[in-house]
CSV table of C-alpha atoms in Angstrom, one decimal:
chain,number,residue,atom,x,y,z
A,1,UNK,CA,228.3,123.5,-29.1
A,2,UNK,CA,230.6,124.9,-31.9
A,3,UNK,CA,231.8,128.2,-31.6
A,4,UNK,CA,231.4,130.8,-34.9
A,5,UNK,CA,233.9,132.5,-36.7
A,6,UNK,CA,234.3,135.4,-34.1
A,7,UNK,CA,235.5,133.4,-31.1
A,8,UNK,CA,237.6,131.5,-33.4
A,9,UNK,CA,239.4,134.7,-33.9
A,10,UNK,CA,239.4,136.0,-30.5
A,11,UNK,CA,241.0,132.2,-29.2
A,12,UNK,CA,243.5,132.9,-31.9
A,13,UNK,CA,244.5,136.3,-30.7
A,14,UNK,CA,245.6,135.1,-27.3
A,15,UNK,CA,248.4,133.2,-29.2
A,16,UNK,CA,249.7,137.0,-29.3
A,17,UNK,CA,252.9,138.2,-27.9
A,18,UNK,CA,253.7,141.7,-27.6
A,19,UNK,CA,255.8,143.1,-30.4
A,20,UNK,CA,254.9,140.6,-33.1
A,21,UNK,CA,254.6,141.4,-36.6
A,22,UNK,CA,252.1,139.9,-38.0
A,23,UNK,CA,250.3,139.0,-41.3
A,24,UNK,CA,246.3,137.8,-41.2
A,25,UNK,CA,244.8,135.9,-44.2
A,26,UNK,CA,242.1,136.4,-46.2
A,27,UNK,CA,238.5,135.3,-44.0
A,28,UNK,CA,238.5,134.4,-40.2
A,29,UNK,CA,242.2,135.5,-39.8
A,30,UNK,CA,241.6,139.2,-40.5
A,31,UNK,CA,238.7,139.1,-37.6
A,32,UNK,CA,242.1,139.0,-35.2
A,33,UNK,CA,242.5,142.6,-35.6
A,34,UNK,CA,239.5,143.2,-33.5
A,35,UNK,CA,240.6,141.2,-30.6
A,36,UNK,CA,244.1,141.6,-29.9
A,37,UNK,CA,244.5,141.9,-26.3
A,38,UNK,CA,245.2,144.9,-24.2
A,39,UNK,CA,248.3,146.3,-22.7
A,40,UNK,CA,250.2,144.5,-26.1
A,41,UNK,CA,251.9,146.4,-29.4
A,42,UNK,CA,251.2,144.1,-32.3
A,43,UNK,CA,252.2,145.1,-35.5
A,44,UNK,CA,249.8,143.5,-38.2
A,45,UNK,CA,251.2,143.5,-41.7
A,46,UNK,CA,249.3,143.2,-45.3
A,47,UNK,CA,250.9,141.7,-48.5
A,48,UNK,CA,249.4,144.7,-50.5
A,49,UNK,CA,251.8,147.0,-48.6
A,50,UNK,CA,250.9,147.7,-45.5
A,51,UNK,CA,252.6,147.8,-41.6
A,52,UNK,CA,250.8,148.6,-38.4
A,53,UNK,CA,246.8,148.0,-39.3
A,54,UNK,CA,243.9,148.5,-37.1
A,55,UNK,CA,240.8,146.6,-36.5
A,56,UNK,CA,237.9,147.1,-39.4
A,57,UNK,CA,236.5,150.6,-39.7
A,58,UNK,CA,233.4,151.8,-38.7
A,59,UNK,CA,231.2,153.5,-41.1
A,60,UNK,CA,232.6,156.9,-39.8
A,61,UNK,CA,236.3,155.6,-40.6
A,62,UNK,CA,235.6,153.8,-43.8
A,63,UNK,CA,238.3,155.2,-46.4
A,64,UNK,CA,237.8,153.0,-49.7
A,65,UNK,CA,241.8,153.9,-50.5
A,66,UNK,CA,242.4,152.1,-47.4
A,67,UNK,CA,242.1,148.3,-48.1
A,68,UNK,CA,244.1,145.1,-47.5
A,69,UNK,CA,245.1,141.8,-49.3
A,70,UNK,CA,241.4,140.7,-49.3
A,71,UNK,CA,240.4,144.4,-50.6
A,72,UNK,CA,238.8,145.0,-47.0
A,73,UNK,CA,238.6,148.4,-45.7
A,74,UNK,CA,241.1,148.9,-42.8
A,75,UNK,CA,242.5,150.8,-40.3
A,76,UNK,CA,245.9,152.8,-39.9
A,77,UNK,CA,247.0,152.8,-36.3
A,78,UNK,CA,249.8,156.1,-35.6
A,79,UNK,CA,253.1,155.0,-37.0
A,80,UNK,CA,251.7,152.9,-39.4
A,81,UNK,CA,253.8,152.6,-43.2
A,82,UNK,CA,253.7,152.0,-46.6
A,83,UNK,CA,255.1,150.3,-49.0
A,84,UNK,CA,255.0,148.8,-52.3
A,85,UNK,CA,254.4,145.0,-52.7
A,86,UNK,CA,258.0,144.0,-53.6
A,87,UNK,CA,258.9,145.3,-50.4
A,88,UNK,CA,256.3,143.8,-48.6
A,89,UNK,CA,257.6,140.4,-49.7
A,90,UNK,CA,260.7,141.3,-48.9
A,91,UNK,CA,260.1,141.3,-45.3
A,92,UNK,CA,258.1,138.5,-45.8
A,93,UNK,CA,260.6,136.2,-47.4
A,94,UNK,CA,263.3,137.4,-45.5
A,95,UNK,CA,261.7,136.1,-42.2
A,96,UNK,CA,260.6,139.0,-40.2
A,97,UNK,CA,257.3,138.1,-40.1
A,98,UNK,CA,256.6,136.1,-36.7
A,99,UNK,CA,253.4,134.9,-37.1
A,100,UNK,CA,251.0,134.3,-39.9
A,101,UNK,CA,247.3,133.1,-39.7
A,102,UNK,CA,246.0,131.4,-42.7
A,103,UNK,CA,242.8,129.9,-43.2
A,104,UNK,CA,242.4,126.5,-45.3
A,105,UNK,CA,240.6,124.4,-46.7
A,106,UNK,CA,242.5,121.6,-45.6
A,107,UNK,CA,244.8,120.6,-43.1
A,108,UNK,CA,247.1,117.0,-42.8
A,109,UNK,CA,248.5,115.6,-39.5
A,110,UNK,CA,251.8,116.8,-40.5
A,111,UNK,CA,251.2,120.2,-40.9
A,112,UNK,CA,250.6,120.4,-44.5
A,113,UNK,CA,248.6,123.0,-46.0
A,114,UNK,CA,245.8,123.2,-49.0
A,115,UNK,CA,244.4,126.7,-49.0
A,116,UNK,CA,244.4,127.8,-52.9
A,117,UNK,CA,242.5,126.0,-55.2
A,118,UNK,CA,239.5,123.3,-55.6
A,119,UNK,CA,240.6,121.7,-59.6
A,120,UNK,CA,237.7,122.9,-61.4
A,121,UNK,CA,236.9,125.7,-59.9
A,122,UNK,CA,237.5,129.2,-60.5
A,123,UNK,CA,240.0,130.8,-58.6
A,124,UNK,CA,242.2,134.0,-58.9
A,125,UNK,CA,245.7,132.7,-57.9
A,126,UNK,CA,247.3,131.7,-54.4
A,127,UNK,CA,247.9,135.4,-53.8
A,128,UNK,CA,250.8,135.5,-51.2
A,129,UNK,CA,249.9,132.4,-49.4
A,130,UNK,CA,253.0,130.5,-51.2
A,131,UNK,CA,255.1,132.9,-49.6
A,132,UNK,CA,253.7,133.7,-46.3
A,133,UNK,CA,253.7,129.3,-45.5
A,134,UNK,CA,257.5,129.1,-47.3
A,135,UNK,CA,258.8,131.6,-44.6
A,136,UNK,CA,256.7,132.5,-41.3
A,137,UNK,CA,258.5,131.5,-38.5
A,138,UNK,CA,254.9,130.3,-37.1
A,139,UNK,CA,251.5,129.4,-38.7
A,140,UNK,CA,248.6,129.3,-37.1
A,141,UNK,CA,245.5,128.1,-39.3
A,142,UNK,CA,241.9,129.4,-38.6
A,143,UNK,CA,238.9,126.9,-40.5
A,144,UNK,CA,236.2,125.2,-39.7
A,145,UNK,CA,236.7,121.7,-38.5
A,146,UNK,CA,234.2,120.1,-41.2
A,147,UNK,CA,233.6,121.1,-44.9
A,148,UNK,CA,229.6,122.0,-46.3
A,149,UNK,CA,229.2,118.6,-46.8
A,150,UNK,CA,230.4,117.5,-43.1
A,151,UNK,CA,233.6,115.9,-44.0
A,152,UNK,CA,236.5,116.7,-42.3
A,153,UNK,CA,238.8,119.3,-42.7
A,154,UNK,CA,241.7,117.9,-40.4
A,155,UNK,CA,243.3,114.8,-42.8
A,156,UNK,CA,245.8,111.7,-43.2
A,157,UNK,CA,246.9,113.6,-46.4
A,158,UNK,CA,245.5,116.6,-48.1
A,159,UNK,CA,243.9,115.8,-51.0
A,160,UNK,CA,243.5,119.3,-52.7
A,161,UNK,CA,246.7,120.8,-54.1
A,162,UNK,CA,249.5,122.3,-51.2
A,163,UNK,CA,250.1,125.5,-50.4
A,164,UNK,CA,253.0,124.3,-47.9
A,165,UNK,CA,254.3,121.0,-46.8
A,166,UNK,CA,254.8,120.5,-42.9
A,167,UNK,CA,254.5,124.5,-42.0
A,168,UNK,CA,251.5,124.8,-39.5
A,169,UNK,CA,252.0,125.0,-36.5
A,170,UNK,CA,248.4,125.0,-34.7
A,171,UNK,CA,245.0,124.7,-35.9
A,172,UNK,CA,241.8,126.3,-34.2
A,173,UNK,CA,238.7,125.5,-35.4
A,174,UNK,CA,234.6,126.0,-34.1
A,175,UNK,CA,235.2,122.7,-32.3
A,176,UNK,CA,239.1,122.5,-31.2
A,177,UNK,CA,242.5,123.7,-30.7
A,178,UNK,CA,245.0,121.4,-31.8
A,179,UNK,CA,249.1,121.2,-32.3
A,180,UNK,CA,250.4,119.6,-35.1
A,181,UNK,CA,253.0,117.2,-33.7
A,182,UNK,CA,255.2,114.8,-35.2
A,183,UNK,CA,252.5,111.6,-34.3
A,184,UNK,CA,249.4,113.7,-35.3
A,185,UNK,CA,247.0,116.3,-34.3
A,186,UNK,CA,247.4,116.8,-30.6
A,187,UNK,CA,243.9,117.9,-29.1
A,188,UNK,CA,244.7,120.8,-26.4
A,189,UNK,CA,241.5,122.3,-26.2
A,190,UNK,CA,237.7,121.6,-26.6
A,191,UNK,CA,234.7,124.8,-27.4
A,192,UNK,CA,232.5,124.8,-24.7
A,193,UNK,CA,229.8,122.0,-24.6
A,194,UNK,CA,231.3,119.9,-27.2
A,195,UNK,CA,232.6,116.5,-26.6
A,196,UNK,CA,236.4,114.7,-27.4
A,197,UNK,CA,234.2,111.6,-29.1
A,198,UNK,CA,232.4,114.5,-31.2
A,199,UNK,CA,235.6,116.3,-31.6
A,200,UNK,CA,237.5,112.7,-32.6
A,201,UNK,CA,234.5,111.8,-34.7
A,202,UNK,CA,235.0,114.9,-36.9
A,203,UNK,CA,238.9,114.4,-37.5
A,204,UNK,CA,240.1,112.3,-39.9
A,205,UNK,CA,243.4,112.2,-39.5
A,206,UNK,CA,245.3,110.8,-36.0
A,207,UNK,CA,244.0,112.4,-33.1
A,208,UNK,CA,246.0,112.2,-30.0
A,209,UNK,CA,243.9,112.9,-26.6
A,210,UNK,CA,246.0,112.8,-23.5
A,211,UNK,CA,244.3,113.2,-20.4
A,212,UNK,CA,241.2,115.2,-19.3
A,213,UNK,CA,241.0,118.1,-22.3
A,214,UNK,CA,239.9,121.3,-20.9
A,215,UNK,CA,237.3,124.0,-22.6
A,216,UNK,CA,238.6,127.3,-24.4
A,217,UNK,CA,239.1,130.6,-23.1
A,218,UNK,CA,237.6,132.8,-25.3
């Protein structure tokens, strides 16, 4: 069966390496907070000006002046900075961010992304999603492998207007993890119960299955 949201984050923190900094986008990402994995220093950092968050408050910690990108209440760990927004980019454009997971609304078999806007619809702006894909060293995008309507979300071409062209790196979704190579999605990973013919059946773009496919760790 598909995993939810929550052990979508949790698969994605074990992509962690200690000292990594770190920004996590706006929905699933910012559950990786809560899961990062002990005995590792992790330095998660937040357009809005922020270095060294924690996981999400509880209700006894909740300080409404302490917020990030997505204008969630957050965490401080000891240590932590900060910092107005132009320096935030700064460290964001000049490379030193190692890893940033983004979710999307679409991804392409060569790593493009489409995580900003739906023609039509409202929407406030790309925030610093132009940025963060134009110079992590690493992407890593967190979704859902199907849209409401059950079409997929893993494409020959994105067909919503790019965020990035050929930036991500890996994709984990509630049925898969999968590289992006240069031939296609490679599958490395199936969620528990669910098939490679439901997993292939889903993805609309190439799907490249090499050998027996083993079940996440979460």
């Amino acid at each position: 069966m598909a995993i939810d949201k929550y052990a979508i984050a949790k698969r994605i923190a074990r992509e962690l390496k200690d000292g990594m900094y770190v920004n996590l986008g706006i929905g699933i990402p910012t559950l990786v907070a809560n899961f990062i994995p002990n005995g590792i220093s992790i330095m998660l950092q937040s357009e809005n000006g922020m270095l060294g968050m924690g996981p999400y408050p509880v209700e006894k910690e909740i300080d409404a002046d302490l917020i990030n990108a997505g204008k969630e209440t957050v965490t401080i760990l000891p240590g932590g900075a900060f910092f107005d927004s132009a320096e935030s980019f700064g460290m964001i454009r000049a490379g030193k961010v190692d890893l940033t997971v983004l979710g999307a609304m679409e991804v392409s078999e060569n790593g493009d992304i489409a995580n900003w806007k739906i023609p039509g619809k409202m929407v406030k702006g790309m925030g610093g999603a132009m940025d963060l894909v134009a110079s992590a060293r690493n992407i890593i995008v967190a979704m859902m492998h199907t849209n409401p309507k059950g079409e997929s979300k893993l494409l020959p071409a994105c067909q919503l207007p790019l965020t990035g062209v050929k930036c991500v790196k890996k994709v984990v979704t509630d049925l898969a993890v999968l590289d992006i190579t240069s031939n296609g999605f490679k599958l490395l990973e199936r969620a528990p119960g669910v098939t490679v013919d439901e997993i292939r059946s889903k993805t609309a773009g190439k799907l490249i299955v090499e050998g027996e496919i083993p079940e996440m760790k979460i």
